Coordinates of C-alpha atoms and ligand atoms in Angstrom, one line a residue:
M1 CA 103.2 89.8 151.3
A2 CA 102.8 92.2 148.3
E3 CA 104.1 95.8 148.6
F4 CA 101.4 98.5 148.3
T5 CA 101.0 99.5 144.7
M6 CA 98.7 101.8 142.9
E7 CA 99.2 100.2 139.6
L8 CA 97.0 97.3 138.5
N9 CA 98.9 94.4 136.9
E10 CA 98.1 93.0 133.5
D11 CA 95.7 90.3 134.9
Q12 CA 93.9 92.8 137.0
R13 CA 93.5 95.3 134.1
G14 CA 92.1 92.4 132.0
V15 CA 89.5 91.6 134.8
R16 CA 88.7 95.2 135.3
D17 CA 88.0 95.7 131.5
W18 CA 85.9 92.5 131.5
I19 CA 83.7 93.7 134.4
H20 CA 83.5 97.2 132.8
G21 CA 82.2 95.6 129.6
F22 CA 79.4 93.8 131.6
A23 CA 78.7 97.0 133.6
A24 CA 78.4 99.1 130.4
E25 CA 76.6 96.6 128.2
V26 CA 74.3 94.7 130.6
M27 CA 73.9 96.7 133.8
R28 CA 73.6 100.3 132.5
P29 CA 70.8 99.6 130.0
A30 CA 68.9 97.6 132.6
A31 CA 69.4 99.9 135.6
A32 CA 66.4 102.3 135.2
E33 CA 64.0 99.5 134.6
W34 CA 64.9 97.5 137.8
D35 CA 65.0 100.7 139.8
E36 CA 61.4 101.3 138.8
R37 CA 60.3 97.7 139.2
E38 CA 61.9 97.5 142.7
E39 CA 62.3 93.8 142.3
F40 CA 65.2 91.5 142.6
P41 CA 66.8 91.4 139.1
W42 CA 67.2 87.7 138.6
P43 CA 67.9 87.9 134.8
V44 CA 70.8 90.3 135.4
V45 CA 72.3 88.1 138.2
Q46 CA 71.7 85.0 136.0
E47 CA 73.6 86.7 133.2
A48 CA 76.4 87.6 135.6
A49 CA 76.5 83.9 136.6
R50 CA 76.5 82.8 133.0
I51 CA 79.7 84.7 132.3
G52 CA 81.3 83.7 135.7
L53 CA 81.0 87.1 137.3
Y54 CA 78.5 85.9 139.9
S55 CA 80.3 82.9 141.1
L56 CA 82.2 81.6 144.1
D57 CA 85.3 81.1 142.0
F58 CA 85.4 84.7 140.8
Y59 CA 85.0 86.1 144.3
A60 CA 87.5 83.7 145.8
Q61 CA 90.1 84.7 143.1
Q62 CA 89.6 88.4 143.9
F63 CA 89.5 87.8 147.6
F64 CA 92.8 86.0 147.7
D65 CA 94.5 88.5 145.3
P66 CA 97.8 89.2 147.2
T67 CA 97.8 92.9 146.3
G68 CA 94.4 93.4 148.0
L69 CA 93.2 95.4 145.0
G70 CA 91.1 92.7 143.3
I71 CA 87.9 93.2 145.3
P72 CA 87.9 97.1 145.4
M73 CA 88.7 97.1 141.7
A74 CA 85.8 94.7 140.9
M75 CA 83.4 96.6 143.2
E76 CA 84.2 100.0 141.7
E77 CA 83.5 98.8 138.2
L78 CA 80.2 97.0 139.1
F79 CA 78.9 99.9 141.0
W80 CA 79.9 102.3 138.2
G81 CA 77.5 100.1 136.2
D82 CA 74.7 100.5 138.7
A83 CA 74.4 100.3 142.5
G84 CA 71.1 98.5 142.8
L85 CA 72.1 95.8 140.4
G86 CA 75.6 95.8 141.9
L87 CA 74.2 95.0 145.3
A88 CA 72.0 92.3 143.8
I89 CA 75.2 90.7 142.4
T90 CA 77.4 91.3 145.4
G91 CA 74.9 91.0 148.4
T92 CA 75.6 87.3 148.8
G93 CA 79.2 88.3 149.6
L94 CA 78.1 89.6 153.1
A95 CA 76.9 86.1 154.1
A96 CA 79.8 84.4 152.4
I97 CA 82.3 86.6 154.4
G98 CA 80.3 85.6 157.6
V99 CA 81.0 81.9 156.9
L100 CA 84.6 82.5 155.7
T101 CA 85.5 84.3 158.8
N102 CA 83.7 82.2 161.4
G103 CA 83.1 78.8 159.8
T104 CA 85.2 75.6 159.9
E105 CA 86.7 74.3 156.7
E106 CA 83.9 71.8 156.4
Q107 CA 81.2 74.5 156.8
I108 CA 83.0 76.7 154.2
G109 CA 83.1 73.8 151.8
T110 CA 79.4 72.9 152.4
W111 CA 77.7 76.2 152.5
L112 CA 79.6 78.6 150.2
P113 CA 78.6 76.7 147.0
Q114 CA 75.0 76.6 148.2
M115 CA 75.0 80.4 148.6
Y116 CA 76.0 81.0 144.9
G117 CA 74.5 77.9 143.2
D118 CA 75.6 77.6 139.6
A119 CA 74.9 79.2 136.2
D120 CA 71.9 76.9 135.6
D121 CA 70.5 77.3 139.1
V122 CA 71.5 80.6 140.6
K123 CA 71.2 81.0 144.4
I124 CA 71.7 84.0 146.7
A125 CA 72.4 84.3 150.4
A126 CA 71.5 86.8 153.2
F127 CA 73.4 88.0 156.3
C128 CA 71.0 88.9 159.1
S129 CA 72.4 90.8 162.1
S130 CA 70.4 94.1 162.4
E131 CA 67.2 94.1 164.4
P132 CA 64.5 96.7 165.0
D133 CA 66.1 97.7 168.3
A134 CA 69.7 96.8 167.4
G135 CA 71.1 98.8 164.5
S136 CA 74.3 100.7 165.4
D137 CA 74.1 99.2 168.9
V138 CA 74.7 95.5 168.1
S139 CA 74.9 94.6 171.8
A140 CA 71.2 95.3 172.0
M141 CA 70.4 92.3 169.9
R142 CA 67.6 90.1 171.1
T143 CA 67.3 87.2 168.7
R144 CA 68.0 84.2 171.0
A145 CA 69.7 80.9 170.2
V146 CA 69.2 78.2 172.9
Y147 CA 71.0 74.9 172.8
D148 CA 68.9 71.7 173.2
E149 CA 71.6 69.4 174.3
A150 CA 69.4 66.2 174.2
K151 CA 68.9 66.7 170.5
D152 CA 72.1 68.6 169.6
E153 CA 69.9 71.3 168.1
W154 CA 69.8 75.1 168.4
V155 CA 66.4 76.8 168.6
L156 CA 66.3 80.4 167.3
N157 CA 63.6 83.0 167.9
G158 CA 63.6 86.7 167.0
T159 CA 63.1 89.2 164.2
K160 CA 65.9 90.5 162.0
T161 CA 65.4 93.6 159.9
W162 CA 67.1 95.3 156.9
A163 CA 68.4 92.0 155.6
T164 CA 69.7 92.3 152.0
N165 CA 68.2 89.2 150.2
G166 CA 66.3 88.3 153.4
G167 CA 63.6 85.8 152.8
I168 CA 64.4 85.2 149.2
A169 CA 67.9 83.7 149.9
N170 CA 68.7 80.0 149.7
V171 CA 71.0 80.2 152.7
H172 CA 70.6 82.7 155.6
V173 CA 73.5 83.5 158.0
V174 CA 71.9 84.6 161.3
V175 CA 73.7 86.3 164.3
A176 CA 72.0 85.4 167.6
V177 CA 72.5 85.8 171.3
V178 CA 73.8 82.7 173.0
D179 CA 74.7 84.3 176.3
P180 CA 72.9 87.6 177.1
E181 CA 75.2 88.4 180.0
L182 CA 78.1 89.0 177.6
G183 CA 76.8 91.7 175.3
A184 CA 78.3 91.5 171.8
R185 CA 80.8 88.8 173.0
G186 CA 77.8 86.5 173.7
H187 CA 76.8 86.4 170.0
A188 CA 77.2 83.5 167.6
S189 CA 76.5 83.0 163.9
F190 CA 74.3 80.2 162.5
I191 CA 73.6 78.8 159.1
V192 CA 69.9 78.5 158.3
P193 CA 69.8 75.9 155.5
P194 CA 67.3 76.2 152.6
G195 CA 63.7 75.3 153.4
T196 CA 64.2 75.4 157.2
P197 CA 60.7 75.6 158.9
G198 CA 60.1 78.7 161.1
L199 CA 62.1 81.2 158.9
S200 CA 59.9 83.5 156.9
Q201 CA 60.1 86.9 155.3
G202 CA 58.5 89.8 157.1
Q203 CA 57.8 93.1 155.3
K204 CA 59.8 94.0 152.2
F205 CA 61.0 97.6 152.5
K206 CA 60.2 100.2 149.8
K207 CA 63.4 102.2 149.6
H208 CA 64.7 105.6 148.5
G209 CA 67.5 104.0 146.4
I210 CA 69.3 100.8 145.5
R211 CA 65.8 99.6 144.7
A212 CA 66.8 96.6 142.7
S213 CA 68.4 95.2 145.9
H214 CA 65.9 93.3 148.0
T215 CA 65.7 94.4 151.7
A216 CA 63.4 92.7 154.1
E217 CA 62.6 91.6 157.6
V218 CA 63.4 88.0 158.5
V219 CA 61.3 86.3 161.2
L220 CA 62.7 83.3 163.1
D221 CA 59.9 81.5 164.9
G222 CA 61.1 78.3 166.7
V223 CA 63.7 77.7 164.0
R224 CA 65.5 74.3 164.9
L225 CA 69.0 73.9 163.5
P226 CA 71.2 70.9 163.8
G227 CA 74.4 71.4 165.9
H228 CA 76.6 71.5 162.8
C229 CA 74.9 74.8 161.7
L230 CA 76.7 76.7 164.5
L231 CA 79.5 78.5 162.6
G232 CA 82.9 77.4 164.1
G233 CA 81.4 74.6 166.1
K234 CA 80.3 74.1 169.8
D235 CA 83.8 73.6 171.2
K236 CA 85.2 76.8 169.8
L237 CA 82.1 78.7 171.0
D238 CA 82.4 77.3 174.5
E239 CA 86.1 78.3 174.6
R240 CA 85.3 81.8 173.4
L241 CA 82.4 82.2 175.9
A242 CA 84.7 81.0 178.8
R243 CA 87.3 83.6 177.8
A244 CA 84.7 86.3 177.5
R245 CA 83.2 85.5 180.9
E246 CA 86.7 85.8 182.3
R247 CA 87.2 89.2 180.7
V248 CA 83.9 90.5 181.9
R249 CA 84.7 89.3 185.5
A250 CA 87.9 91.2 185.2
G251 CA 86.0 94.3 184.2
G252 CA 86.9 94.1 180.5
A253 CA 84.7 95.5 177.6
R254 CA 81.7 93.6 176.3
T255 CA 82.5 94.5 172.7
H256 CA 84.0 91.9 170.5
N257 CA 87.4 92.9 169.2
A258 CA 87.6 90.1 166.7
A259 CA 84.3 91.2 165.1
M260 CA 85.6 94.8 165.1
A261 CA 88.7 93.6 163.2
T262 CA 86.5 91.8 160.6
F263 CA 84.4 95.0 160.1
E264 CA 87.6 97.1 159.6
A265 CA 88.7 94.6 156.9
S266 CA 85.4 94.5 155.1
R267 CA 84.6 98.3 155.1
P268 CA 86.9 99.2 152.2
T269 CA 84.9 96.8 150.0
V270 CA 81.8 99.0 150.7
G271 CA 83.9 102.1 150.2
A272 CA 84.9 100.9 146.8
Q273 CA 81.2 100.5 145.8
A274 CA 80.7 104.2 146.8
V275 CA 83.7 105.2 144.7
G276 CA 82.1 103.5 141.7
I277 CA 78.8 105.4 142.1
A278 CA 80.7 108.7 142.6
R279 CA 82.8 108.1 139.5
A280 CA 79.8 107.3 137.4
A281 CA 78.0 110.5 138.4
Y282 CA 81.1 112.6 137.9
E283 CA 81.6 111.3 134.4
V284 CA 78.0 112.1 133.4
A285 CA 78.4 115.6 134.9
L286 CA 81.8 116.2 133.1
D287 CA 80.4 115.2 129.8
Y288 CA 77.2 117.3 130.3
A289 CA 79.1 120.4 131.4
Q290 CA 81.2 120.3 128.2
T291 CA 78.1 120.0 125.9
R292 CA 75.4 122.1 127.6
V293 CA 75.6 125.6 126.2
Q294 CA 74.2 128.6 128.1
F295 CA 75.1 132.3 127.6
G296 CA 76.8 131.2 124.3
R297 CA 79.4 128.9 125.9
P298 CA 79.6 125.4 127.5
V299 CA 78.7 125.6 131.2
I300 CA 82.1 124.2 132.1
D301 CA 83.6 127.5 130.9
N302 CA 82.3 129.0 134.1
Q303 CA 84.8 128.5 137.0
G304 CA 81.8 127.9 139.3
V305 CA 81.0 124.7 137.4
A306 CA 84.6 123.7 136.5
F307 CA 85.8 124.1 140.1
Q308 CA 83.0 121.8 141.2
L309 CA 84.2 119.2 138.8
A310 CA 87.8 119.6 140.0
D311 CA 86.7 119.1 143.6
M312 CA 84.5 116.1 142.6
R313 CA 87.4 114.4 140.8
T314 CA 89.9 115.2 143.7
R315 CA 87.5 113.7 146.3
I316 CA 86.9 110.6 144.2
D317 CA 90.6 109.9 143.8
A318 CA 91.3 110.6 147.5
A319 CA 88.5 108.1 148.4
R320 CA 89.9 105.5 146.1
L321 CA 93.4 105.9 147.7
L322 CA 91.9 105.4 151.2
V323 CA 90.0 102.4 150.0
W324 CA 93.0 100.8 148.3
R325 CA 95.2 101.4 151.2
A326 CA 92.8 99.8 153.7
S327 CA 92.2 96.9 151.3
W328 CA 95.9 96.3 151.0
M329 CA 96.4 96.5 154.8
A330 CA 93.6 93.9 155.3
T331 CA 95.3 91.5 152.8
A332 CA 98.8 92.2 154.2
G333 CA 97.6 91.6 157.7
K334 CA 98.6 95.1 158.8
P335 CA 96.9 96.3 162.1
F336 CA 94.4 99.0 161.6
T337 CA 96.0 101.3 164.2
S338 CA 94.1 104.4 163.0
A339 CA 90.9 102.5 161.9
E340 CA 91.9 102.9 158.3
G341 CA 89.1 100.6 157.2
S342 CA 86.5 102.9 158.8
M343 CA 88.2 106.0 157.4
S344 CA 87.9 104.6 153.9
K345 CA 84.2 103.8 154.2
L346 CA 83.4 107.1 155.9
F347 CA 85.2 109.2 153.3
A348 CA 84.0 107.2 150.3
G349 CA 80.4 107.1 151.5
E350 CA 80.3 110.9 152.1
T351 CA 82.1 111.5 148.8
A352 CA 79.5 109.5 146.9
K353 CA 76.6 111.4 148.5
A354 CA 78.3 114.8 147.9
V355 CA 79.5 114.1 144.4
T356 CA 76.2 112.7 143.2
A357 CA 74.4 115.8 144.6
Q358 CA 76.9 118.1 142.7
A359 CA 76.4 116.1 139.5
M360 CA 72.6 116.7 139.8
Q361 CA 73.2 120.4 140.2
I362 CA 75.5 120.5 137.2
L363 CA 72.8 118.8 135.0
G364 CA 70.3 121.5 136.1
G365 CA 66.6 120.5 135.5
N366 CA 67.7 117.4 133.6
G367 CA 69.6 116.2 136.6
Y368 CA 66.4 116.2 138.6
T369 CA 64.6 113.9 136.1
R370 CA 64.6 110.2 135.5
D371 CA 65.6 110.7 131.9
Y372 CA 69.2 111.1 133.2
P373 CA 70.9 108.7 135.6
V374 CA 72.3 111.1 138.2
E375 CA 69.1 111.4 140.3
R376 CA 69.1 107.6 140.7
M377 CA 72.8 107.6 141.5
H378 CA 72.2 110.2 144.2
R379 CA 69.4 108.1 145.7
D380 CA 71.6 105.1 145.6
A381 CA 74.6 106.9 147.1
A382 CA 72.6 107.9 150.2
I383 CA 72.7 104.4 151.6
Y384 CA 76.5 104.6 151.8
T385 CA 76.5 106.9 154.9
I386 CA 74.0 104.5 156.6
F387 CA 74.6 100.8 156.1
E388 CA 77.6 98.8 157.1
G389 CA 78.0 101.3 160.0
T390 CA 76.7 104.9 159.6
S391 CA 79.1 107.7 159.1
E392 CA 78.7 108.6 162.8
I393 CA 79.7 105.1 163.8
Q394 CA 82.7 105.2 161.6
R395 CA 83.7 108.5 163.2
L396 CA 83.2 107.0 166.6
V397 CA 85.4 104.0 165.7
I398 CA 88.1 106.3 164.3
A399 CA 88.0 108.7 167.3
R400 CA 88.2 105.8 169.8
T401 CA 91.1 104.1 167.9
I402 CA 93.2 107.2 167.5
S403 CA 92.7 108.5 171.1
D404 CA 92.2 105.3 173.1
V405 CA 89.5 107.2 174.9
P406 CA 86.1 105.3 175.2
I407 CA 84.3 108.2 173.5
R408 CA 80.5 107.8 173.5
Ligands
LIG1 C1 69.2 99.1 152.4 C2 69.8 98.5 153.6 C3 70.4 97.3 153.6 C4 70.9 96.7 154.8 N1 71.5 95.5 154.7 C5 71.7 94.8 155.9 C6 72.1 93.4 155.9 O1 72.2 92.8 154.8 N2 72.3 92.8 157.1 C7 72.2 93.5 158.2 O2 72.4 92.9 159.3 N3 71.9 94.8 158.3 C8 71.7 95.5 157.1 N4 71.3 96.8 157.1 C9 71.2 97.5 158.4 C10 72.2 98.7 158.6 O3 73.5 98.2 158.8 C11 71.7 99.6 159.7 O4 70.6 100.3 159.2 C12 72.7 100.5 160.2 O5 73.7 99.8 161.0 C13 72.1 101.6 161.1 O6 71.3 101.1 162.1 P1 69.8 101.7 162.3 O7 69.2 101.8 161.0 O8 69.1 101.0 163.3 O9 70.1 103.2 162.8 P2 70.3 103.7 164.3 O10 71.4 102.8 165.0 O11 69.0 103.7 165.0 O12 70.9 105.1 164.2 C14 70.1 106.3 164.0 C15 71.0 107.5 163.9 O13 71.7 107.7 165.2 C16 73.1 107.7 164.9 N5 73.8 107.1 166.1 C17 73.5 105.9 166.7 N6 74.3 105.7 167.7 C18 75.2 106.7 167.7 C19 76.3 107.1 168.5 N7 76.7 106.3 169.5 N8 77.0 108.2 168.2 C20 76.6 109.0 167.2 N9 75.5 108.8 166.4 C21 74.8 107.6 166.7 C22 73.3 107.0 163.6 O14 74.5 107.3 163.0 C23 72.0 107.4 162.8 O15 72.3 108.6 162.2 C24 70.8 97.4 156.0 C25 70.2 98.7 156.0 C26 69.6 99.2 154.9 C27 68.9 100.5 155.0

């Protein structure tokens, strides 16, 4: 197990600089166009695949980096480039993590390559958990999976919403209720293979920010899946459900602790994306404040502006430290005794929102226009207090963890 370090090693610095080059030369020049078009940016993702940045190999390498810093470092650089394009490139990762954490070795070997495709035939994947009536409250999920024993098939019915890459993905990972009596413990995840009848895209959402990322409803109408599409397999599910029934009988919680642990481990990844956006906006503002002259001097000569920049930089560095700590803890297998994963996502998300707003202010009228990138960064940053658990839900998790009180 690697000790916690704040210094990237030579390999990591090389990877960071390589991603930075892609972010600066490919993503930045394309960002405004794809934001306006509000379409999935296939050419950018294809270019990332061509150089090996959008590939299973690349993510596996970073994921298994023993220092835990590979993924947050990669995320920060990509999202420094642009958040909408960054999500288009990394959105498949959500579904990939779903398979990695719940799937058998055979399922991982079969489905992960189909989620990414290859440089000549790029594919994407979607993770579908949220529903119109089950956002923060995952236990309210209604999409039902019923086992047809005679055929060894699962039949899925329901509507998923807010799915990143939903409907345009090659592979969908869908969370569904297999035992409604058990709340979130009665859920299971399924692979929906390419071209499965009954899965269709509902409405595609028009969004405030991250507009190059595709977000849509996914409708499941009598979707029949072979038994092997249940992640983890039937025996493991039956064992898990039996344990959950026992706990519920004994008066235990209906929340799923294993799922909570997975969220804690993945939240710093999202936090790192927010750090990237904040850093990008801060850099634009720092540069602008030094060159924009009013009252005969650069606006940074005013403490009112300079102190804002000092606060912005301090918050960004603090956010990165929280993200790196939680990422290292996840890799080192340390227990999140104070919900450090949620802390990192909460602080980084709020930082991105605040810092991008300050950057707009420092750019004055220009900051409010689409001629400068900070208004897009501010729109993009706003999602970081909403998805992957809202800021309120992160606070709830942290408060419950530090107090052991079932705060509502
Ligand atoms: C662009 C985008 C992409 C997304 N991508 C995906 C995806 O790929 N896959 C997927 O499954 N989901 C995805 N989501 C869904 C996302 O995770 C949910 O939007 C989020 O969990 C919040 O759920 P909700 O929107 O239903 O809000 P609600 O749960 O309805 O919350 C409304 C408000 O009430 C607050 N609130 C709720 N409960 C509490 C409480 N107990 N205490 C205090 N405050 C509370 C919330 O914080 C929020 O401010 C995405 C969403 C967006 C917008």
